[in-house]
Amino acid sequence: MKNIKYSIIIPVYNRPEEIDELLESLTNQTFMNFEVLIVEDGSQIKCESIIVKYKSKVDIKYYYKDNSGPGLSRNYGSNYANGEYLIFLDSDCILHENYLQEVENGLKNNYSDAFGGPDKAHPSFTNLQKAINYSMTSFFTTGGIRGGKKQLDKFYPRSFNMGYSKKVYETTKGFSSIRFGEDIDMSLRILKNGFTTMLIEKAYVYHKRRTDFRKFFKQVFNSGIARINLYKRHPQSLKIVHLLPSIFTIGFFCCLIFSILLNKWFITPVLFFILIISLDSFFKNKSISVGLLSVPASFIQLTGYGCGFIYSFWKRIILKRDEFASFVNNFYK
């Protein structure tokens, strides 16, 4: 039996159509020394019938377990993995054909115990998906901390595109049981244990994220909540960049209120921000529609995260409630 270099572990919950696209992209890889482990996390809509289509094309294993959240599902797959390196992908990702070759090149040129890669919008994505992708990766909205070149904070691998060695897993015991922010918690524990991390810029994925603004708001709201939860576990992890969405949110609503009550142009900074976002997105995406949609997407990203952060600060810091009691309806229902 040949040694397997990479074990690709993918947790999935009620998304068989996404798994189909991701597995199709894996069949086109130029580097083929890998196995795939699909972990069905208590789904009502199973993807087992999709898996059968690819049995003859890739080395694939399928596991079904009770729902526990993505982190523990990744650990479940890790226990059955045979690869020297574990790679974690979200089910709503698609890989370009050289993805694994870029990972291989990156680790050969500059070995690291763990790595992360950025995400991009695929040309086939809808304009809304491209706008949401812009809002999550732009320097003007997230400070470039999700894998871009320009960063206001140190890069940490994220679980939509993350890998680490078997030794890392054996030392850290993998992801913790928290339901949101588990990937940053993992990255922080990797570094605390003396392991190295790096960004492999060319090992990017096409990440679909959410398909409408309502779902997107819930996602970033939960991200804001998770940041305070992470602060409680890792106080040193909270940086100035993480405060910016809350500052933006407070400033935005103050501008609106003062503009209405005092009949002054307090709204001018907001209009200037709209202009910057729309132009920057237009030039990056070469689309007027995406440029315009990037405006509400960016406001949702910033205010959603900001509101979640403020809400979590009130619950966890001011009221001193524990993680589970504070957010049972957000994460544990």
Short mmCIF file of C-alpha atoms in Angstrom, two decimals, residues 141-319:
data_model
loop_
_atom_site.label_atom_id
_atom_site.label_comp_id
_atom_site.label_asym_id
_atom_site.label_seq_id
_atom_site.Cartn_x
_atom_site.Cartn_y
_atom_site.Cartn_z
CA THR A 141 -13.75 45.61 5.11
CA THR A 142 -11.68 42.94 6.85
CA GLY A 143 -8.22 44.48 6.79
CA GLY A 144 -6.96 41.67 4.57
CA ILE A 145 -6.68 39.24 7.50
CA ARG A 146 -8.30 36.38 5.56
CA GLY A 147 -5.24 35.54 3.46
CA GLY A 148 -4.55 38.67 1.45
CA LYS A 149 -1.15 40.30 1.06
CA LYS A 150 -2.12 43.40 3.00
CA GLN A 151 -2.89 42.59 6.61
CA LEU A 152 -3.57 44.50 9.78
CA ASP A 153 -3.11 41.35 11.85
CA LYS A 154 -1.14 38.14 11.62
CA PHE A 155 -2.57 35.52 9.28
CA TYR A 156 -4.19 32.47 10.89
CA PRO A 157 -5.31 29.42 8.87
CA ARG A 158 -9.09 29.18 8.47
CA SER A 159 -10.95 25.90 8.28
CA PHE A 160 -12.40 26.47 4.81
CA ASN A 161 -8.81 25.98 3.55
CA MET A 162 -6.51 24.70 6.26
CA GLY A 163 -3.94 21.96 6.71
CA TYR A 164 -1.66 20.61 9.40
CA SER A 165 0.59 17.63 10.05
CA LYS A 166 -0.37 14.47 11.90
CA LYS A 167 1.98 15.57 14.67
CA VAL A 168 -0.04 18.76 15.15
CA TYR A 169 -3.22 16.70 15.50
CA GLU A 170 -1.64 14.29 17.96
CA THR A 171 -0.33 17.16 20.10
CA THR A 172 -3.36 19.46 20.06
CA LYS A 173 -6.05 16.74 19.79
CA GLY A 174 -7.60 18.74 16.96
CA PHE A 175 -10.47 21.19 17.00
CA SER A 176 -12.29 22.10 20.21
CA SER A 177 -16.02 21.67 20.78
CA ILE A 178 -16.99 25.32 20.24
CA ARG A 179 -19.41 25.66 17.33
CA PHE A 180 -18.16 28.94 15.86
CA GLY A 181 -14.64 30.35 15.69
CA GLU A 182 -13.25 26.84 16.17
CA ASP A 183 -10.74 27.35 13.36
CA ILE A 184 -9.14 30.45 14.90
CA ASP A 185 -9.09 28.68 18.27
CA MET A 186 -7.25 25.81 16.54
CA SER A 187 -4.75 28.17 14.89
CA LEU A 188 -4.04 29.86 18.21
CA ARG A 189 -3.45 26.50 19.90
CA ILE A 190 -1.17 25.40 17.05
CA LEU A 191 1.02 28.45 17.65
CA LYS A 192 0.87 28.07 21.44
CA ASN A 193 2.26 24.56 21.08
CA GLY A 194 5.30 25.87 19.23
CA PHE A 195 4.30 24.81 15.73
CA THR A 196 4.73 27.01 12.66
CA THR A 197 2.06 28.29 10.28
CA MET A 198 2.28 29.87 6.85
CA LEU A 199 0.17 31.23 4.04
CA ILE A 200 0.46 29.43 0.71
CA GLU A 201 -0.89 32.21 -1.46
CA LYS A 202 -1.34 30.11 -4.61
CA ALA A 203 -3.24 27.38 -2.77
CA TYR A 204 -6.50 29.30 -2.95
CA VAL A 205 -10.02 27.92 -3.09
CA TYR A 206 -13.19 29.22 -4.69
CA HIS A 207 -15.47 29.76 -1.70
CA LYS A 208 -19.20 30.17 -2.29
CA ARG A 209 -20.10 31.34 1.22
CA ARG A 210 -23.76 32.34 1.68
CA THR A 211 -26.23 32.77 -1.17
CA ASP A 212 -28.39 35.59 0.22
CA PHE A 213 -27.95 38.60 2.48
CA ARG A 214 -30.08 37.21 5.34
CA LYS A 215 -27.92 34.10 5.70
CA PHE A 216 -24.80 36.19 5.27
CA PHE A 217 -25.83 38.53 8.10
CA LYS A 218 -26.36 35.57 10.43
CA GLN A 219 -22.95 34.18 9.51
CA VAL A 220 -21.04 37.40 10.23
CA PHE A 221 -23.15 38.13 13.34
CA ASN A 222 -22.04 34.75 14.72
CA SER A 223 -18.45 35.60 13.76
CA GLY A 224 -18.69 38.72 15.91
CA ILE A 225 -19.97 36.64 18.80
CA ALA A 226 -17.16 34.15 18.31
CA ARG A 227 -14.49 36.85 18.56
CA ILE A 228 -15.40 37.60 22.19
CA ASN A 229 -15.59 33.86 22.94
CA LEU A 230 -12.09 33.54 21.52
CA TYR A 231 -10.94 36.48 23.63
CA LYS A 232 -12.19 34.69 26.76
CA ARG A 233 -10.13 31.63 25.80
CA HIS A 234 -7.13 33.49 24.36
CA PRO A 235 -6.97 37.08 25.72
CA GLN A 236 -3.91 37.92 23.60
CA SER A 237 -5.82 37.13 20.39
CA LEU A 238 -7.94 40.30 20.43
CA LYS A 239 -6.38 42.94 18.15
CA ILE A 240 -7.35 46.46 17.11
CA VAL A 241 -8.50 45.14 13.72
CA HIS A 242 -11.20 43.10 15.47
CA LEU A 243 -12.65 46.25 17.05
CA LEU A 244 -13.02 48.11 13.75
CA PRO A 245 -16.40 46.62 12.69
CA SER A 246 -17.92 47.64 16.05
CA ILE A 247 -16.48 51.14 15.72
CA PHE A 248 -17.82 51.31 12.17
CA THR A 249 -21.26 50.11 13.31
CA ILE A 250 -21.53 52.69 16.09
CA GLY A 251 -20.22 55.44 13.82
CA PHE A 252 -22.58 54.48 11.00
CA PHE A 253 -25.70 54.63 13.16
CA CYS A 254 -24.54 57.86 14.82
CA CYS A 255 -24.09 59.45 11.39
CA LEU A 256 -27.60 58.40 10.38
CA ILE A 257 -29.20 59.66 13.60
CA PHE A 258 -27.35 63.00 13.65
CA SER A 259 -28.04 63.54 9.96
CA ILE A 260 -31.78 63.03 10.51
CA LEU A 261 -32.09 64.98 13.77
CA LEU A 262 -29.76 67.89 13.03
CA ASN A 263 -30.31 68.10 9.29
CA LYS A 264 -26.57 68.21 8.73
CA TRP A 265 -24.30 66.31 6.38
CA PHE A 266 -23.09 63.86 9.03
CA ILE A 267 -23.79 61.20 6.42
CA THR A 268 -20.88 62.38 4.27
CA PRO A 269 -18.34 59.83 5.65
CA VAL A 270 -20.82 57.05 4.85
CA LEU A 271 -21.24 58.29 1.29
CA PHE A 272 -17.46 58.45 0.89
CA PHE A 273 -17.16 54.84 2.11
CA ILE A 274 -19.86 53.76 -0.37
CA LEU A 275 -17.90 55.40 -3.19
CA ILE A 276 -14.65 53.66 -2.20
CA ILE A 277 -16.28 50.22 -1.92
CA SER A 278 -18.21 50.42 -5.16
CA LEU A 279 -15.20 51.64 -7.17
CA ASP A 280 -12.75 49.18 -5.64
CA SER A 281 -15.07 46.24 -6.22
CA PHE A 282 -15.88 47.41 -9.74
CA PHE A 283 -12.20 47.49 -10.74
CA LYS A 284 -11.46 44.14 -9.09
CA ASN A 285 -14.49 42.32 -10.50
CA LYS A 286 -14.84 44.23 -13.78
CA SER A 287 -18.60 44.46 -13.17
CA ILE A 288 -20.86 47.40 -12.35
CA SER A 289 -23.44 45.03 -10.84
CA VAL A 290 -20.92 43.40 -8.51
CA GLY A 291 -19.59 46.83 -7.58
CA LEU A 292 -23.06 48.01 -6.57
CA LEU A 293 -23.94 44.78 -4.73
CA SER A 294 -20.66 45.01 -2.84
CA VAL A 295 -21.99 48.10 -1.03
CA PRO A 296 -24.83 46.36 0.88
CA ALA A 297 -22.64 43.25 1.24
CA SER A 298 -19.89 45.31 2.89
CA PHE A 299 -22.32 47.10 5.19
CA ILE A 300 -23.81 43.75 6.22
CA GLN A 301 -20.35 42.30 6.80
CA LEU A 302 -19.25 45.21 8.99
CA THR A 303 -22.47 45.91 10.90
CA GLY A 304 -23.37 42.23 11.26
CA TYR A 305 -19.98 41.43 12.75
CA GLY A 306 -20.05 44.63 14.79
CA CYS A 307 -23.49 43.89 16.26
CA GLY A 308 -22.47 40.33 17.11
CA PHE A 309 -19.30 41.60 18.79
CA ILE A 310 -21.20 44.19 20.85
CA TYR A 311 -23.91 41.67 21.77
CA SER A 312 -21.28 39.13 22.86
CA PHE A 313 -19.34 41.78 24.79
CA TRP A 314 -22.50 42.61 26.73
CA LYS A 315 -23.32 38.97 27.48
CA ARG A 316 -19.84 37.62 28.23
CA ILE A 317 -17.94 40.63 29.60
CA ILE A 318 -20.59 42.82 31.24
CA LEU A 319 -23.09 40.17 32.40
#
